Amino acid sequence: MLWERTDPETALGERFGFAGMAAMARWLTEVLANRWDLRVDDVCRVVISADNALAWARTPEGTFVVKVCADRERFARLGMLADVVTHLGSTGVPVPVPRPARNGSNRLQVTNGSTELSVVVQPVIAGDLLDVTDLDAVASTGNVLARLHTAAATLVHNDVRGTNVLTRHSRVTAVLDFDEMVIDHPVVDLARAATLLNTRFTSWDPAPPAAHAALVAGYRSVRDLGDAETAWLPALMLALGLTHLPDGRNPDGWARSVEHLAARA
């Protein structure tokens, strides 16, 4: 379980209709063979978050992450996001491009008994989670974010932070998790990324000022900011920083961060 204190076997049954991990592994093996032409040697890991389950499947063609979603209301959106990620990959943005199913679709709706599930298959990409003290890696993140904004037009990632950026040798190898993607202004996405860059699954520390500067510099190396965007950026970062003061997670760190942002806004 990624966030919750719930028995994973119970969650697999209640949310996805699987009678345990072994049953899910058998189902995935059959689905990937019949729909994706992938022979599964082993399902080595499963992580559950709400109505999503991520399964790591080893195959002779490499290891893939299979995203299984049980929330039917999100199925159409997930298909759209899979197509967007495929488009981003075609422009050179480093993303885990979905492997098309046998019928050419990037996402399929598959039945597990009486439960309808959405399935997307993506390759595992090598890399480590972003370290905000590696300023070259942070600048690379800004560079990639600008390329993403250029390729995606009015769509923005909306959740670029340490958990969702993989790096190797101070360069971004992949931006992950497009589930929060929305239509918004790029400078709002840049401000959110700069403010939340150091946050991870259970760690919610602010990024240091040097990381803010490196991210923006990397971004501007690809997509320069207009006068209005330049003026709005520190104000947006301050507003986002202020929202993290009351929740009690590292209040001193966020207070110092907000003071620094207020001096710039």
mmCIF file of C-alpha atoms in Angstrom:
data_model
loop_
_atom_site.group_PDB
_atom_site.id
_atom_site.type_symbol
_atom_site.label_atom_id
_atom_site.label_comp_id
_atom_site.label_asym_id
_atom_site.label_seq_id
_atom_site.Cartn_x
_atom_site.Cartn_y
_atom_site.Cartn_z
ATOM 1 C CA MET A 1 0.000 0.000 0.000
ATOM 2 C CA LEU A 2 1.418 3.378 -1.007
ATOM 3 C CA TRP A 3 -0.434 5.613 1.453
ATOM 4 C CA GLU A 4 -3.040 3.603 3.326
ATOM 5 C CA ARG A 5 -2.857 1.334 6.350
ATOM 6 C CA THR A 6 -5.009 -1.323 4.749
ATOM 7 C CA ASP A 7 -4.352 -5.009 4.208
ATOM 8 C CA PRO A 8 -3.234 -5.271 0.554
ATOM 9 C CA GLU A 9 -4.891 -8.641 -0.001
ATOM 10 C CA THR A 10 -8.193 -7.174 1.192
ATOM 11 C CA ALA A 11 -7.748 -4.143 -1.058
ATOM 12 C CA LEU A 12 -7.049 -6.353 -4.079
ATOM 13 C CA GLY A 13 -10.305 -8.220 -3.480
ATOM 14 C CA GLU A 14 -12.582 -5.322 -2.613
ATOM 15 C CA ARG A 15 -11.294 -2.869 -5.250
ATOM 16 C CA PHE A 16 -10.104 -5.015 -8.147
ATOM 17 C CA GLY A 17 -11.833 -8.375 -7.688
ATOM 18 C CA PHE A 18 -8.663 -10.427 -7.173
ATOM 19 C CA ALA A 19 -8.528 -13.199 -4.597
ATOM 20 C CA GLY A 20 -4.992 -12.222 -3.579
ATOM 21 C CA MET A 21 -1.658 -11.501 -5.222
ATOM 22 C CA ALA A 22 -1.358 -14.882 -6.915
ATOM 23 C CA ALA A 23 -4.725 -14.418 -8.608
ATOM 24 C CA MET A 24 -3.718 -10.969 -9.856
ATOM 25 C CA ALA A 25 -0.424 -12.351 -11.215
ATOM 26 C CA ARG A 26 -2.284 -15.095 -13.117
ATOM 27 C CA TRP A 27 -4.738 -12.559 -14.561
ATOM 28 C CA LEU A 28 -1.953 -10.194 -15.637
ATOM 29 C CA THR A 29 -0.033 -13.044 -17.248
ATOM 30 C CA GLU A 30 -3.071 -13.991 -19.316
ATOM 31 C CA VAL A 31 -4.016 -10.418 -20.237
ATOM 32 C CA LEU A 32 -0.511 -9.415 -21.310
ATOM 33 C CA ALA A 33 -0.118 -12.576 -23.379
ATOM 34 C CA ASN A 34 -3.488 -12.301 -25.118
ATOM 35 C CA ARG A 35 -3.762 -8.521 -25.530
ATOM 36 C CA TRP A 36 -0.139 -7.277 -25.641
ATOM 37 C CA ASP A 37 1.775 -10.307 -26.954
ATOM 38 C CA LEU A 38 3.998 -10.219 -23.873
ATOM 39 C CA ARG A 39 5.112 -13.365 -22.092
ATOM 40 C CA VAL A 40 5.266 -12.672 -18.358
ATOM 41 C CA ASP A 41 7.999 -14.491 -16.460
ATOM 42 C CA ASP A 42 7.182 -12.969 -13.083
ATOM 43 C CA VAL A 43 5.046 -10.306 -11.411
ATOM 44 C CA CYS A 44 7.619 -9.094 -8.915
ATOM 45 C CA ARG A 45 5.890 -6.169 -7.206
ATOM 46 C CA VAL A 46 2.463 -4.587 -6.786
ATOM 47 C CA VAL A 47 1.737 -1.164 -5.249
ATOM 48 C CA ILE A 48 -1.835 -0.055 -4.504
ATOM 49 C CA SER A 49 -2.989 3.554 -4.216
ATOM 50 C CA ALA A 50 -6.741 4.107 -3.909
ATOM 51 C CA ASP A 51 -8.334 2.530 -7.026
ATOM 52 C CA ASN A 52 -4.996 2.155 -8.835
ATOM 53 C CA ALA A 53 -2.636 -0.809 -8.739
ATOM 54 C CA LEU A 54 0.832 -0.711 -10.297
ATOM 55 C CA ALA A 55 2.315 -4.120 -11.094
ATOM 56 C CA TRP A 56 5.895 -4.717 -12.210
ATOM 57 C CA ALA A 57 5.943 -7.538 -14.775
ATOM 58 C CA ARG A 58 9.209 -9.111 -15.946
ATOM 59 C CA THR A 59 9.204 -10.305 -19.541
ATOM 60 C CA PRO A 60 11.858 -11.395 -22.077
ATOM 61 C CA GLU A 61 11.465 -7.914 -23.610
ATOM 62 C CA GLY A 62 12.205 -6.142 -20.328
ATOM 63 C CA THR A 63 10.274 -5.108 -17.250
ATOM 64 C CA PHE A 64 7.002 -3.246 -17.627
ATOM 65 C CA VAL A 65 4.785 -1.368 -15.193
ATOM 66 C CA VAL A 66 1.158 -2.335 -15.683
ATOM 67 C CA LYS A 67 -1.259 0.295 -14.404
ATOM 68 C CA VAL A 68 -4.608 -1.209 -13.439
ATOM 69 C CA CYS A 69 -7.440 1.166 -12.501
ATOM 70 C CA ALA A 70 -10.840 0.196 -11.099
ATOM 71 C CA ASP A 71 -12.449 3.665 -11.225
ATOM 72 C CA ARG A 72 -14.729 3.432 -14.270
ATOM 73 C CA GLU A 73 -15.389 7.184 -14.255
ATOM 74 C CA ARG A 74 -11.708 7.758 -15.083
ATOM 75 C CA PHE A 75 -11.384 5.219 -17.898
ATOM 76 C CA ALA A 76 -11.911 7.685 -20.764
ATOM 77 C CA ARG A 77 -9.515 10.181 -19.184
ATOM 78 C CA LEU A 78 -6.869 7.485 -18.737
ATOM 79 C CA GLY A 79 -7.137 6.630 -22.429
ATOM 80 C CA MET A 80 -6.664 10.287 -23.338
ATOM 81 C CA LEU A 81 -3.654 10.580 -21.031
ATOM 82 C CA ALA A 82 -2.059 7.477 -22.553
ATOM 83 C CA ASP A 83 -2.417 9.077 -25.988
ATOM 84 C CA VAL A 84 -0.937 12.365 -24.723
ATOM 85 C CA VAL A 85 2.077 10.581 -23.220
ATOM 86 C CA THR A 86 2.572 8.751 -26.513
ATOM 87 C CA HIS A 87 2.536 12.103 -28.337
ATOM 88 C CA LEU A 88 5.035 13.596 -25.872
ATOM 89 C CA GLY A 89 7.359 10.659 -26.395
ATOM 90 C CA SER A 90 7.177 11.137 -30.168
ATOM 91 C CA THR A 91 8.491 14.708 -29.718
ATOM 92 C CA GLY A 92 11.473 13.550 -27.651
ATOM 93 C CA VAL A 93 10.177 14.369 -24.172
ATOM 94 C CA PRO A 94 11.504 11.618 -21.846
ATOM 95 C CA VAL A 95 8.361 9.769 -20.739
ATOM 96 C CA PRO A 96 7.410 6.087 -20.370
ATOM 97 C CA VAL A 97 5.544 5.696 -23.661
ATOM 98 C CA PRO A 98 2.732 3.117 -23.366
ATOM 99 C CA ARG A 99 3.235 -0.115 -25.252
ATOM 100 C CA PRO A 100 0.336 -0.449 -27.692
ATOM 101 C CA ALA A 101 -1.916 -3.447 -27.314
ATOM 102 C CA ARG A 102 -2.327 -5.917 -30.150
ATOM 103 C CA ASN A 103 -5.197 -3.825 -31.558
ATOM 104 C CA GLY A 104 -3.073 -0.641 -31.502
ATOM 105 C CA SER A 105 -4.760 0.972 -28.488
ATOM 106 C CA ASN A 106 -2.672 2.550 -25.740
ATOM 107 C CA ARG A 107 -5.255 1.567 -23.114
ATOM 108 C CA LEU A 108 -7.666 -1.332 -22.872
ATOM 109 C CA GLN A 109 -10.695 -2.058 -20.744
ATOM 110 C CA VAL A 110 -10.458 -5.644 -19.538
ATOM 111 C CA THR A 111 -12.838 -7.727 -17.430
ATOM 112 C CA ASN A 112 -11.826 -9.564 -14.272
ATOM 113 C CA GLY A 113 -14.930 -11.558 -13.451
ATOM 114 C CA SER A 114 -17.611 -8.915 -12.947
ATOM 115 C CA THR A 115 -15.073 -6.099 -12.438
ATOM 116 C CA GLU A 116 -14.164 -3.795 -15.321
ATOM 117 C CA LEU A 117 -10.548 -2.640 -15.205
ATOM 118 C CA SER A 118 -8.502 -0.172 -17.220
ATOM 119 C CA VAL A 119 -5.033 -1.396 -18.222
ATOM 120 C CA VAL A 120 -2.036 0.574 -19.519
ATOM 121 C CA VAL A 121 1.395 -1.032 -20.043
ATOM 122 C CA GLN A 122 4.525 1.110 -19.818
ATOM 123 C CA PRO A 123 8.239 0.249 -19.821
ATOM 124 C CA VAL A 124 10.324 0.609 -16.679
ATOM 125 C CA ILE A 125 12.869 3.384 -17.228
ATOM 126 C CA ALA A 126 16.133 3.358 -15.309
ATOM 127 C CA GLY A 127 16.837 6.266 -12.992
ATOM 128 C CA ASP A 128 16.786 7.554 -9.434
ATOM 129 C CA LEU A 129 14.303 9.925 -7.870
ATOM 130 C CA LEU A 130 15.297 13.552 -8.299
ATOM 131 C CA ASP A 131 17.750 14.881 -5.709
ATOM 132 C CA VAL A 132 17.139 18.630 -5.313
ATOM 133 C CA THR A 133 20.721 19.156 -4.130
ATOM 134 C CA ASP A 134 21.926 18.067 -7.592
ATOM 135 C CA LEU A 135 21.382 21.413 -9.295
ATOM 136 C CA ASP A 136 22.331 20.093 -12.732
ATOM 137 C CA ALA A 137 19.563 17.481 -12.406
ATOM 138 C CA VAL A 138 17.153 20.188 -11.262
ATOM 139 C CA ALA A 139 18.071 22.368 -14.254
ATOM 140 C CA SER A 140 17.523 19.341 -16.507
ATOM 141 C CA THR A 141 14.077 18.979 -14.941
ATOM 142 C CA GLY A 142 13.273 22.580 -15.827
ATOM 143 C CA ASN A 143 14.502 22.000 -19.380
ATOM 144 C CA VAL A 144 12.266 18.934 -19.763
ATOM 145 C CA LEU A 145 9.274 20.716 -18.228
ATOM 146 C CA ALA A 146 9.586 23.501 -20.813
ATOM 147 C CA ARG A 147 9.805 20.940 -23.624
ATOM 148 C CA LEU A 148 6.715 19.240 -22.222
ATOM 149 C CA HIS A 149 4.808 22.548 -22.187
ATOM 150 C CA THR A 150 5.858 23.262 -25.752
ATOM 151 C CA ALA A 151 4.722 19.838 -26.970
ATOM 152 C CA ALA A 152 1.490 19.647 -24.977
ATOM 153 C CA ALA A 153 0.120 23.098 -25.890
ATOM 154 C CA THR A 154 -2.441 24.051 -23.203
ATOM 155 C CA LEU A 155 -2.009 20.875 -21.151
ATOM 156 C CA VAL A 156 0.326 20.886 -18.129
ATOM 157 C CA HIS A 157 1.626 18.030 -15.996
ATOM 158 C CA ASN A 158 0.381 19.506 -12.699
ATOM 159 C CA ASP A 159 2.480 17.215 -10.448
ATOM 160 C CA VAL A 160 6.177 17.588 -11.320
ATOM 161 C CA ARG A 161 8.073 16.890 -8.088
ATOM 162 C CA GLY A 162 10.756 14.613 -6.713
ATOM 163 C CA THR A 163 8.534 11.527 -6.747
ATOM 164 C CA ASN A 164 7.722 11.890 -10.432
ATOM 165 C CA VAL A 165 11.129 12.662 -11.937
ATOM 166 C CA LEU A 166 13.812 10.053 -12.612
ATOM 167 C CA THR A 167 17.405 11.089 -13.279
ATOM 168 C CA ARG A 168 20.712 9.459 -14.181
ATOM 169 C CA HIS A 169 24.068 11.278 -14.232
ATOM 170 C CA SER A 170 22.299 14.601 -13.515
ATOM 171 C CA ARG A 171 19.978 14.282 -16.513
ATOM 172 C CA VAL A 172 16.263 13.489 -16.549
ATOM 173 C CA THR A 173 15.516 10.016 -17.869
ATOM 174 C CA ALA A 174 11.744 10.172 -17.366
ATOM 175 C CA VAL A 175 8.872 12.285 -16.120
ATOM 176 C CA LEU A 176 6.250 9.999 -14.598
ATOM 177 C CA ASP A 177 2.597 10.000 -13.510
ATOM 178 C CA PHE A 178 0.457 12.186 -15.733
ATOM 179 C CA ASP A 179 -2.758 11.419 -13.847
ATOM 180 C CA GLU A 180 -3.122 15.013 -12.597
ATOM 181 C CA MET A 181 -2.661 16.602 -16.037
ATOM 182 C CA VAL A 182 -4.978 19.575 -16.640
ATOM 183 C CA ILE A 183 -5.462 22.588 -18.876
ATOM 184 C CA ASP A 184 -3.649 25.517 -17.246
ATOM 185 C CA HIS A 185 -1.059 28.187 -17.901
ATOM 186 C CA PRO A 186 2.539 26.907 -18.087
ATOM 187 C CA VAL A 187 3.788 29.418 -15.489
ATOM 188 C CA VAL A 188 1.336 27.956 -12.955
ATOM 189 C CA ASP A 189 2.827 24.502 -13.568
ATOM 190 C CA LEU A 190 6.362 25.899 -13.294
ATOM 191 C CA ALA A 191 5.505 27.605 -9.993
ATOM 192 C CA ARG A 192 3.966 24.421 -8.625
ATOM 193 C CA ALA A 193 6.982 22.356 -9.669
ATOM 194 C CA ALA A 194 9.452 24.798 -8.118
ATOM 195 C CA THR A 195 7.523 24.969 -4.844
ATOM 196 C CA LEU A 196 6.876 21.234 -4.466
ATOM 197 C CA LEU A 197 10.033 19.890 -6.109
ATOM 198 C CA ASN A 198 11.382 18.290 -2.917
ATOM 199 C CA THR A 199 8.143 16.538 -1.899
ATOM 200 C CA ARG A 200 7.880 12.759 -2.036
ATOM 201 C CA PHE A 201 5.476 10.067 -0.867
ATOM 202 C CA THR A 202 5.619 10.719 2.870
ATOM 203 C CA SER A 203 8.214 13.504 2.969
ATOM 204 C CA TRP A 204 6.901 17.002 2.352
ATOM 205 C CA ASP A 205 9.893 19.303 2.706
ATOM 206 C CA PRO A 206 10.248 22.531 0.702
ATOM 207 C CA ALA A 207 12.894 22.834 -1.980
ATOM 208 C CA PRO A 208 15.853 25.120 -1.211
ATOM 209 C CA PRO A 209 16.102 28.500 -3.002
ATOM 210 C CA ALA A 210 19.019 27.235 -5.093
ATOM 211 C CA ALA A 211 16.775 24.521 -6.512
ATOM 212 C CA HIS A 212 14.090 27.100 -7.351
ATOM 213 C CA ALA A 213 16.651 29.120 -9.307
ATOM 214 C CA ALA A 214 18.116 26.079 -11.099
ATOM 215 C CA LEU A 215 14.687 24.830 -12.173
ATOM 216 C CA VAL A 216 13.666 28.206 -13.583
ATOM 217 C CA ALA A 217 17.015 28.667 -15.332
ATOM 218 C CA GLY A 218 16.697 25.245 -16.947
ATOM 219 C CA TYR A 219 13.154 26.065 -18.014
ATOM 220 C CA ARG A 220 14.137 29.417 -19.531
ATOM 221 C CA SER A 221 16.910 27.760 -21.544
ATOM 222 C CA VAL A 222 14.119 26.264 -23.670
ATOM 223 C CA ARG A 223 11.070 28.485 -23.173
ATOM 224 C CA ASP A 224 11.651 32.050 -22.001
ATOM 225 C CA LEU A 225 9.090 33.727 -19.760
ATOM 226 C CA GLY A 226 7.258 36.863 -20.813
ATOM 227 C CA ASP A 227 7.103 39.927 -18.600
ATOM 228 C CA ALA A 228 3.729 38.947 -17.142
ATOM 229 C CA GLU A 229 4.886 35.379 -16.450
ATOM 230 C CA THR A 230 8.074 36.649 -14.830
ATOM 231 C CA ALA A 231 6.025 38.889 -12.559
ATOM 232 C CA TRP A 232 3.509 36.179 -11.690
ATOM 233 C CA LEU A 233 6.000 33.373 -10.967
ATOM 234 C CA PRO A 234 7.196 34.445 -7.467
ATOM 235 C CA ALA A 235 3.656 35.426 -6.451
ATOM 236 C CA LEU A 236 2.326 32.008 -7.480
ATOM 237 C CA MET A 237 5.138 30.247 -5.629
ATOM 238 C CA LEU A 238 4.404 32.286 -2.507
ATOM 239 C CA ALA A 239 0.702 31.443 -2.696
ATOM 240 C CA LEU A 240 1.477 27.730 -3.036
ATOM 241 C CA GLY A 241 4.014 27.858 -0.200
ATOM 242 C CA LEU A 242 1.504 29.507 2.110
ATOM 243 C CA THR A 243 -0.922 26.632 1.640
ATOM 244 C CA HIS A 244 1.608 24.296 3.285
ATOM 245 C CA LEU A 245 2.112 26.236 6.498
ATOM 246 C CA PRO A 246 -0.887 24.970 8.518
ATOM 247 C CA ASP A 247 -0.613 21.212 7.933
ATOM 248 C CA GLY A 248 2.148 20.630 10.490
ATOM 249 C CA ARG A 249 4.605 18.810 8.239
ATOM 250 C CA ASN A 250 7.968 20.525 8.701
ATOM 251 C CA PRO A 251 6.369 23.886 9.635
ATOM 252 C CA ASP A 252 9.736 25.520 10.309
ATOM 253 C CA GLY A 253 11.079 24.539 6.909
ATOM 254 C CA TRP A 254 8.021 25.836 5.098
ATOM 255 C CA ALA A 255 8.044 29.029 7.172
ATOM 256 C CA ARG A 256 11.616 29.754 6.083
ATOM 257 C CA SER A 257 10.749 28.925 2.501
ATOM 258 C CA VAL A 258 7.724 31.223 2.551
ATOM 259 C CA GLU A 259 9.794 34.044 4.015
ATOM 260 C CA HIS A 260 12.262 33.691 1.164
ATOM 261 C CA LEU A 261 9.448 33.592 -1.409
ATOM 262 C CA ALA A 262 7.760 36.641 0.163
ATOM 263 C CA ALA A 263 10.973 38.638 -0.188
ATOM 264 C CA ARG A 264 10.970 37.909 -3.920
ATOM 265 C CA ALA A 265 7.256 38.342 -4.637
#
